Tab-separated table of C-alpha atoms in Angstrom:
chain	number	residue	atom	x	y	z
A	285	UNK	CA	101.928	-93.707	4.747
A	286	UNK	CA	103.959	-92.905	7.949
A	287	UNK	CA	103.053	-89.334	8.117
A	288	UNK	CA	99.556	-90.832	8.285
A	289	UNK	CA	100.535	-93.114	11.627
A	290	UNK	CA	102.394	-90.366	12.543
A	291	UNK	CA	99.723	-88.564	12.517
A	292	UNK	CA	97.136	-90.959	13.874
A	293	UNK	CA	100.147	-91.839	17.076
A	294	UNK	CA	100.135	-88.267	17.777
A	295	UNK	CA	96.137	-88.281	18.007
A	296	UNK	CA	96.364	-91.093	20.160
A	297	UNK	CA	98.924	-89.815	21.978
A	298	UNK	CA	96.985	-86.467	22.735
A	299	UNK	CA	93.639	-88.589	23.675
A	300	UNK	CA	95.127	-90.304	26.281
A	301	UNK	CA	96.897	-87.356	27.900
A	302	UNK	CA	93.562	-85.660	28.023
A	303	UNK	CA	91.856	-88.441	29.597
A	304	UNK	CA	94.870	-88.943	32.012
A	305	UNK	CA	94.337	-85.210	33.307
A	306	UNK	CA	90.476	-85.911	33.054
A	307	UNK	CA	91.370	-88.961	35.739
A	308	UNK	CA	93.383	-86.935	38.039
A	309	UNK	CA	90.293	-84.269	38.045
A	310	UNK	CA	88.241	-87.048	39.186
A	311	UNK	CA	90.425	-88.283	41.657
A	312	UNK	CA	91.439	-85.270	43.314
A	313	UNK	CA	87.961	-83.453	42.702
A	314	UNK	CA	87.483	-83.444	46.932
A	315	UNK	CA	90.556	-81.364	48.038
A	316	UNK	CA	89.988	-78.939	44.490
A	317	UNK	CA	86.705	-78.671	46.248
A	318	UNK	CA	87.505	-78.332	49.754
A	319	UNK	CA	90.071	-75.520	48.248
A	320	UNK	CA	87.574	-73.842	46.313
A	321	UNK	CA	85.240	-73.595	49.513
A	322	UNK	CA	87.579	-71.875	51.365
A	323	UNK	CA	88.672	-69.630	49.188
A	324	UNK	CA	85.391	-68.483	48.338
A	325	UNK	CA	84.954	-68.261	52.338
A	326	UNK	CA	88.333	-66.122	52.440
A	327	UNK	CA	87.425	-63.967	50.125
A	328	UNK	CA	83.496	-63.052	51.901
A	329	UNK	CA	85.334	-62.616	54.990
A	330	UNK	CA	87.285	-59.542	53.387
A	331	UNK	CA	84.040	-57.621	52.905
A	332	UNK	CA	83.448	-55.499	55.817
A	333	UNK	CA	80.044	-53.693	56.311
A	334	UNK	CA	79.824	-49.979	55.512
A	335	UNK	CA	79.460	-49.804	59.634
A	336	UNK	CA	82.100	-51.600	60.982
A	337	UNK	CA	84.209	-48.653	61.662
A	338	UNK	CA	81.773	-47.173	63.987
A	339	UNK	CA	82.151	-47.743	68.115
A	340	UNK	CA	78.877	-49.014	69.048
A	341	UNK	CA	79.209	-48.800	72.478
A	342	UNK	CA	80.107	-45.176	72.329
A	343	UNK	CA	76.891	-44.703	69.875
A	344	UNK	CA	74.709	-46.305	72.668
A	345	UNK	CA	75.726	-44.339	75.757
């Protein structure tokens, strides 16, 4: 009997830490976002086009 309310305790125990972090997701969902935006932004702005290392105004003369 009090491995089983052990057992149920720990179950309970488990739900409510997993809805706690499910809460603070919510709750802090617009700066995760904001930080996911500009790390998606920081990461396009490493790509450089295959002509970037060219001098256009020496091209155009």
């Amino acid at each position: 009997m009090k491995k089983t309310w052990r057992l149920v305790l720990e179950i309970v125990g488990m739900s409510l830490a997993v809805a706690g972090l499910i809460c603070v997701l919510i709750g802090y969902w617009d700066r995760l976002e904001e930080g996911f935006v500009s790390l998606k932004e920081a990461c396009r702005g490493r790509r450089c086009s295959e002509f970037d290392d060219y001098d256009d105004d020496f091209l155009c003369q």
